[in-house]
Coordinates of C-alpha atoms in Angstrom, one line a residue:
Chain A
M146 CA -1.4 14.3 55.5
K147 CA -0.8 14.4 59.4
L148 CA 2.5 13.8 61.0
S149 CA 3.1 11.4 63.8
Y150 CA 3.9 12.9 66.9
R151 CA 7.3 11.0 67.0
V152 CA 8.0 12.7 63.4
R153 CA 7.3 15.9 64.6
I154 CA 9.5 15.8 67.7
G155 CA 12.3 14.3 65.4
I156 CA 11.6 17.5 62.8
I157 CA 11.8 20.0 65.7
S158 CA 14.9 18.5 67.2
V159 CA 17.0 18.4 64.0
L160 CA 15.7 21.9 63.4
I161 CA 17.0 23.1 66.7
V162 CA 20.3 21.4 66.2
F163 CA 20.3 23.2 62.7
F164 CA 19.6 26.4 64.3
F165 CA 22.7 26.3 67.1
L166 CA 24.8 24.9 64.6
A167 CA 24.3 28.0 62.4
L168 CA 24.7 30.1 65.3
N169 CA 28.0 28.9 66.5
L170 CA 29.6 28.3 63.1
T171 CA 28.9 31.2 61.3
P172 CA 29.4 35.0 62.0
V173 CA 25.1 35.4 62.7
G174 CA 26.2 34.4 66.4
K175 CA 28.1 37.4 67.0
E176 CA 25.7 39.4 65.1
V177 CA 22.8 37.9 67.2
R178 CA 24.9 38.8 70.4
N179 CA 25.8 42.2 69.4
F180 CA 22.0 42.8 68.7
F181 CA 20.9 41.5 72.1
Y182 CA 23.8 43.4 73.9
L183 CA 22.7 46.7 72.0
I184 CA 19.1 46.8 72.7
S185 CA 19.8 45.6 76.5
E186 CA 22.4 48.3 77.3
P187 CA 20.3 50.7 78.7
I188 CA 18.4 48.5 81.1
Q189 CA 21.9 46.4 82.1
K190 CA 23.5 49.8 83.0
F191 CA 20.4 50.7 85.3
F192 CA 20.3 47.3 87.1
W193 CA 24.3 47.5 87.2
R194 CA 23.9 50.9 88.8
V195 CA 20.9 50.1 91.3
G196 CA 22.6 46.7 92.1
D197 CA 25.7 48.8 93.2
R198 CA 23.5 51.0 95.3
V199 CA 21.6 48.3 97.0
S200 CA 24.7 46.3 97.7
D201 CA 26.3 49.3 99.2
F202 CA 23.5 50.1 101.5
F203 CA 23.2 46.5 102.8
E204 CA 27.1 46.5 103.3
L205 CA 27.0 49.8 105.4
I206 CA 24.5 48.1 107.5
T207 CA 26.4 44.8 108.1
E208 CA 29.8 46.2 108.6
I209 CA 28.9 49.2 110.7
K210 CA 30.5 47.4 113.5
N211 CA 33.8 46.9 111.8
L212 CA 33.9 50.5 110.4
K213 CA 35.6 52.2 113.4
K214 CA 38.2 49.5 113.6
E215 CA 38.9 49.8 109.8
N216 CA 39.0 53.6 110.0
E217 CA 42.0 53.5 112.6
E218 CA 43.7 51.0 110.5
L219 CA 43.4 52.7 107.5
K220 CA 44.5 56.3 109.1
L221 CA 47.6 54.4 110.2
R222 CA 48.2 53.0 106.6
I223 CA 47.5 56.5 105.4
Q224 CA 50.3 57.7 107.4
E225 CA 52.6 55.3 106.4
L226 CA 52.0 55.9 102.7
M227 CA 52.3 59.6 102.9
S228 CA 55.9 59.4 104.2
E229 CA 56.3 56.7 101.4
I230 CA 54.9 59.3 98.8
V231 CA 57.3 62.0 100.2
A232 CA 60.4 59.7 99.6
L233 CA 59.1 58.8 96.3
K234 CA 58.6 62.4 95.1
E235 CA 62.2 63.0 95.8
L236 CA 63.2 60.2 94.0
K237 CA 61.1 61.4 91.1
K238 CA 62.7 64.4 91.2
E239 CA 66.0 62.7 91.1
N240 CA 65.0 60.4 88.4
E241 CA 63.9 63.4 86.0
T242 CA 67.3 65.2 86.7
L243 CA 69.1 62.3 85.7
R244 CA 67.0 61.3 82.5
K245 CA 67.2 64.8 81.4
A246 CA 71.0 64.5 81.8
L247 CA 71.2 61.4 79.9
G248 CA 68.9 62.9 77.3
I249 CA 66.3 59.9 77.8
G250 CA 62.7 61.2 77.6
L251 CA 59.8 60.4 80.0
E252 CA 57.8 57.1 79.5
K253 CA 54.7 57.9 77.5
E254 CA 51.6 57.1 79.3
F255 CA 49.2 54.7 78.2
K256 CA 46.8 55.6 75.3
L257 CA 43.2 54.5 76.9
V258 CA 39.6 53.9 76.1
L259 CA 36.9 54.8 78.9
A260 CA 34.5 51.8 78.9
Q261 CA 31.4 51.1 81.2
V262 CA 30.5 47.5 82.8
I263 CA 27.3 46.4 82.1
G264 CA 27.1 42.6 83.3
K265 CA 28.8 39.5 84.5
D266 CA 29.0 36.1 83.3
I267 CA 27.0 33.9 85.8
F268 CA 29.7 31.3 86.5
K269 CA 32.7 32.5 84.8
D270 CA 35.0 35.4 86.0
S271 CA 34.3 37.6 82.8
I272 CA 32.4 41.0 82.3
L273 CA 30.8 42.8 79.3
V274 CA 31.8 46.3 78.5
N275 CA 30.2 48.8 76.3
K276 CA 33.1 49.1 73.8
G277 CA 33.7 46.9 70.9
S278 CA 35.4 46.6 67.2
R279 CA 33.6 50.1 66.1
D280 CA 35.7 51.8 69.1
N281 CA 38.9 49.9 67.4
I282 CA 38.8 47.4 70.3
S283 CA 40.8 44.4 69.6
K284 CA 41.2 41.0 71.2
G285 CA 44.0 40.9 73.9
L286 CA 44.2 44.2 74.9
P287 CA 44.6 45.0 78.8
V288 CA 42.0 46.2 80.9
I289 CA 42.7 48.6 84.0
T290 CA 41.0 50.8 86.5
E291 CA 41.7 54.6 87.2
Q292 CA 43.9 53.6 89.7
K293 CA 46.2 51.3 87.2
I294 CA 44.8 48.1 89.0
L295 CA 45.0 45.3 86.3
I296 CA 41.3 44.0 85.7
G297 CA 42.1 41.6 83.1
K298 CA 42.0 41.4 79.1
I299 CA 39.7 41.5 76.2
K300 CA 38.7 37.8 75.1
E301 CA 36.1 38.4 72.5
V302 CA 35.2 41.5 70.5
Y303 CA 31.8 42.0 69.2
E304 CA 30.8 45.2 66.9
N305 CA 29.5 47.5 70.1
F306 CA 30.7 45.5 72.9
S307 CA 33.5 43.3 74.3
K308 CA 34.0 40.3 76.6
V309 CA 36.9 40.9 79.4
I310 CA 38.4 37.8 81.4
L311 CA 38.9 38.9 84.6
I312 CA 42.5 38.1 86.2
S313 CA 41.0 35.4 88.1
H314 CA 39.4 33.4 85.2
Q315 CA 41.0 30.1 84.9
E316 CA 42.4 31.1 81.3
S317 CA 44.4 33.9 82.6
S318 CA 48.1 33.6 83.1
F319 CA 50.8 36.1 83.3
D320 CA 54.3 37.2 84.5
A321 CA 54.2 39.4 87.8
K322 CA 56.8 40.5 90.3
I323 CA 56.7 41.5 94.0
L324 CA 57.6 45.2 94.2
E325 CA 60.1 45.6 96.9
A326 CA 61.9 42.2 96.6
E327 CA 62.1 41.7 92.9
I328 CA 60.6 38.2 93.2
Y329 CA 59.2 36.9 89.9
G330 CA 56.5 34.5 89.3
V331 CA 53.3 33.6 87.3
V332 CA 50.1 34.7 88.3
K333 CA 47.2 32.3 87.3
G334 CA 43.7 32.4 87.7
K335 CA 41.7 29.8 89.3
G336 CA 38.0 31.1 88.8
N337 CA 35.6 32.1 91.3
F338 CA 37.8 35.2 92.2
K339 CA 40.8 33.2 93.3
I340 CA 44.5 34.3 92.1
F341 CA 47.4 32.5 92.8
L342 CA 51.2 33.4 92.3
E343 CA 53.0 30.3 91.3
L344 CA 56.5 29.2 89.9
V345 CA 58.4 31.2 92.8
P346 CA 61.3 29.3 94.1
K347 CA 61.0 27.9 97.6
E348 CA 64.3 29.9 98.8
K349 CA 62.6 33.3 97.8
E350 CA 61.1 34.7 100.8
I351 CA 57.4 36.0 100.3
R352 CA 55.5 38.0 103.0
E353 CA 52.0 38.5 103.5
R354 CA 50.7 41.9 102.2
D355 CA 53.6 42.3 99.8
L356 CA 52.5 44.1 96.7
L357 CA 52.3 42.5 93.1
V358 CA 53.0 44.3 89.8
T359 CA 53.1 43.2 86.2
T360 CA 56.2 42.6 84.4
A361 CA 56.7 43.3 80.7
L362 CA 57.8 39.4 80.4
G363 CA 55.5 37.5 78.0
G364 CA 54.3 40.7 76.4
I365 CA 50.8 40.1 77.7
F366 CA 50.5 43.2 79.7
P367 CA 52.6 46.3 80.2
K368 CA 54.8 46.5 83.1
G369 CA 53.9 48.3 86.5
L370 CA 50.3 47.5 86.7
L371 CA 49.2 46.6 90.2
V372 CA 47.7 43.1 90.6
G373 CA 46.9 42.8 94.2
E374 CA 48.7 41.8 97.5
I375 CA 49.6 38.7 98.9
K376 CA 47.2 37.0 101.3
E377 CA 48.5 33.8 102.2
V378 CA 51.8 31.9 101.6
K379 CA 51.5 28.0 101.1
K380 CA 55.0 26.0 101.1
S381 CA 55.3 22.4 100.6
D382 CA 58.2 19.9 101.4
I383 CA 57.6 18.0 98.1
E384 CA 57.1 21.1 95.4
P385 CA 59.9 22.7 94.3
F386 CA 58.2 25.8 94.2
Q387 CA 56.3 27.8 96.6
Q388 CA 52.6 29.4 96.0
A389 CA 50.9 32.5 97.2
E390 CA 47.2 33.4 97.3
I391 CA 46.8 36.7 95.9
K392 CA 44.0 39.2 97.1
P393 CA 43.2 41.1 94.1
F394 CA 42.9 45.2 94.5
F395 CA 39.7 45.5 92.6
D396 CA 36.3 44.7 93.7
L397 CA 33.7 43.6 91.1
K398 CA 30.7 45.0 93.0
E399 CA 32.6 48.4 92.6
L400 CA 33.6 48.1 89.3
E401 CA 31.8 50.7 87.1
K402 CA 34.2 52.6 84.9
L403 CA 37.5 51.0 83.2
F404 CA 39.9 51.9 80.9
I405 CA 41.3 49.7 78.1
I406 CA 44.8 50.2 76.8
F407 CA 45.2 50.7 73.5
E408 CA 49.1 51.5 73.2
Chain B
M113 CA 0.5 32.9 72.5
K114 CA -0.1 35.6 75.1
K115 CA 1.2 33.2 77.7
L116 CA 4.4 32.5 75.4
I117 CA 5.2 36.1 74.8
I118 CA 4.9 37.0 78.7
L119 CA 7.3 33.8 79.3
I120 CA 9.9 35.1 76.4
L121 CA 9.7 38.6 78.3
G122 CA 9.9 37.5 81.4
F123 CA 13.3 35.2 81.0
Y124 CA 14.7 37.9 78.9
F125 CA 14.1 40.3 82.1
L126 CA 15.1 38.0 84.5
T127 CA 18.6 36.9 82.6
L128 CA 19.4 41.0 82.6
F129 CA 18.6 41.0 86.2
Q130 CA 20.9 38.0 86.9
I131 CA 23.9 38.9 85.1
S132 CA 23.5 42.8 85.8
F133 CA 21.9 42.9 89.4
F134 CA 22.6 39.8 91.3
P135 CA 26.6 39.6 90.9
H136 CA 26.4 42.6 93.6
F137 CA 25.5 40.1 96.5
F138 CA 27.4 37.4 97.9
L139 CA 24.3 35.3 98.2
T140 CA 22.8 35.6 94.7
N141 CA 26.1 35.9 92.9
S142 CA 26.1 32.2 91.7
L143 CA 22.7 31.1 92.0
N144 CA 20.9 30.4 89.0
F145 CA 17.3 32.1 89.3
I146 CA 16.5 31.0 85.5
L147 CA 17.2 27.5 86.5
I148 CA 15.0 27.7 89.3
L149 CA 12.2 29.2 87.6
V150 CA 12.6 26.7 84.7
V151 CA 12.5 24.1 87.3
L152 CA 9.3 25.5 89.2
I153 CA 7.3 25.9 85.8
N154 CA 8.0 22.3 84.9
L155 CA 6.8 21.1 88.4
F156 CA 3.7 23.0 88.8
E157 CA 2.4 23.4 85.1
P158 CA -0.6 20.9 84.4
R159 CA 1.0 17.7 82.8
K160 CA -0.3 17.9 79.3
E161 CA 0.9 21.6 78.8
K162 CA 4.3 22.4 77.2
L163 CA 5.2 25.9 78.7
G164 CA 7.8 23.9 80.5
L165 CA 9.6 23.2 77.5
F166 CA 9.2 26.6 76.0
S167 CA 10.6 28.2 79.3
A168 CA 13.6 25.7 79.2
F169 CA 14.4 26.8 75.7
F170 CA 13.8 30.6 76.0
G171 CA 15.8 30.7 79.5
G172 CA 18.6 28.5 78.2
F173 CA 18.8 30.8 74.9
F174 CA 18.8 34.3 76.8
L175 CA 21.6 32.7 79.4
D176 CA 23.6 31.4 76.3
I177 CA 23.7 35.0 74.8
F178 CA 24.7 36.7 77.7
S179 CA 27.5 33.9 78.6
E180 CA 30.6 32.8 77.7
N181 CA 29.4 29.5 76.5
F182 CA 28.9 28.6 73.0
F183 CA 25.0 29.0 71.7
G184 CA 23.1 25.7 73.0
F185 CA 25.1 24.7 76.2
W186 CA 22.1 26.0 78.3
V187 CA 19.4 25.5 76.1
L188 CA 20.5 21.6 76.1
I189 CA 21.1 21.6 79.8
F190 CA 17.6 23.0 80.5
L191 CA 15.7 21.0 78.1
A192 CA 17.2 17.9 79.4
I193 CA 16.0 18.9 82.9
A194 CA 12.7 19.9 81.5
V195 CA 12.3 16.5 79.9
F196 CA 13.5 14.6 82.6
L197 CA 11.0 16.3 85.2
K198 CA 8.2 15.7 82.6
F199 CA 9.1 12.0 82.3
I200 CA 9.2 11.6 86.2
L201 CA 6.2 13.7 87.1
R202 CA 4.3 11.7 84.3
K203 CA 5.5 8.1 85.3
Y204 CA 5.6 8.3 88.8
V205 CA 4.4 11.1 90.8
Q206 CA 0.5 11.4 91.7
I207 CA -0.2 14.6 93.3
P208 CA -3.9 14.7 94.0
I209 CA -4.4 18.5 93.9
F210 CA -3.0 18.9 90.2
K211 CA -5.5 17.3 87.6
P212 CA -3.7 14.8 85.3
T213 CA -5.0 16.7 82.3

């Protein structure tokens, strides 16, 4: 018996629906994803590295005009930072002496796991790293760079890989403060690499280039991780709070090695 | 069968390229090359061929695997686009250089 064209189409459609339901509602979906990530990892690493180099090359060509100006600005900034470091070193010494005198131990550093970026979601601010449940990674762990710059947190864990949502992801929201001024607010991701500092009372003064760090409030991230700097402050007469756009310190194009904070 | 295997491998490597190579470039960062390829295949294949539908399925499937969405998200979108294009081409478009076979 030969089935008619319409019946065949109907059967195929039902089979496709069942296939996707099975992938979404059972753990098989995770296994399938992990399998594909595993076989693709070497190729993805290669593409990521090649992409990084090629984009660096083109950036060099397009940015060559601005390099001199930027170099001079950076030299000035280095001088400023050097003097700040000297002052901070003295404060550190003083702090250590006081801690010793008071019998308080130094804060423990984080326990970290090194991970490598191998891909980015096409329309969402999330990346794929090559560490998973086999390396004791669990949902919600913070992800930072070598310079203690906050990248995001683990959203989904597979056997050998994890999905990390960046701080600019629409689901990302955490407490932060402006370093020098002790002004607290909530950092919210808006997608497409846009981040805003919100819920800051209007009477507090935020300036451009102020540094933003995480606080322990909310328990999402450890305190003291660098988030970014204030890019633009937006105030409105009808709103009780002000808002500020943040320029993140990380550049996705440059990300390759990351650290996941265990403890 | 040979065409189908080449198609599956092609979409697999294009997906890897899309998520690991293109994010480094400002212009290509949010361009969906898989969608572009699916549309092109559906536009230019002979009308009775079904390679366009297969390309929509596999392109969507690989994109679903490497994206945050649930399985079937891109497959549904791509299949809808492919079916729509086929319907429009069959019903309303007559291009003399393509034989209606």
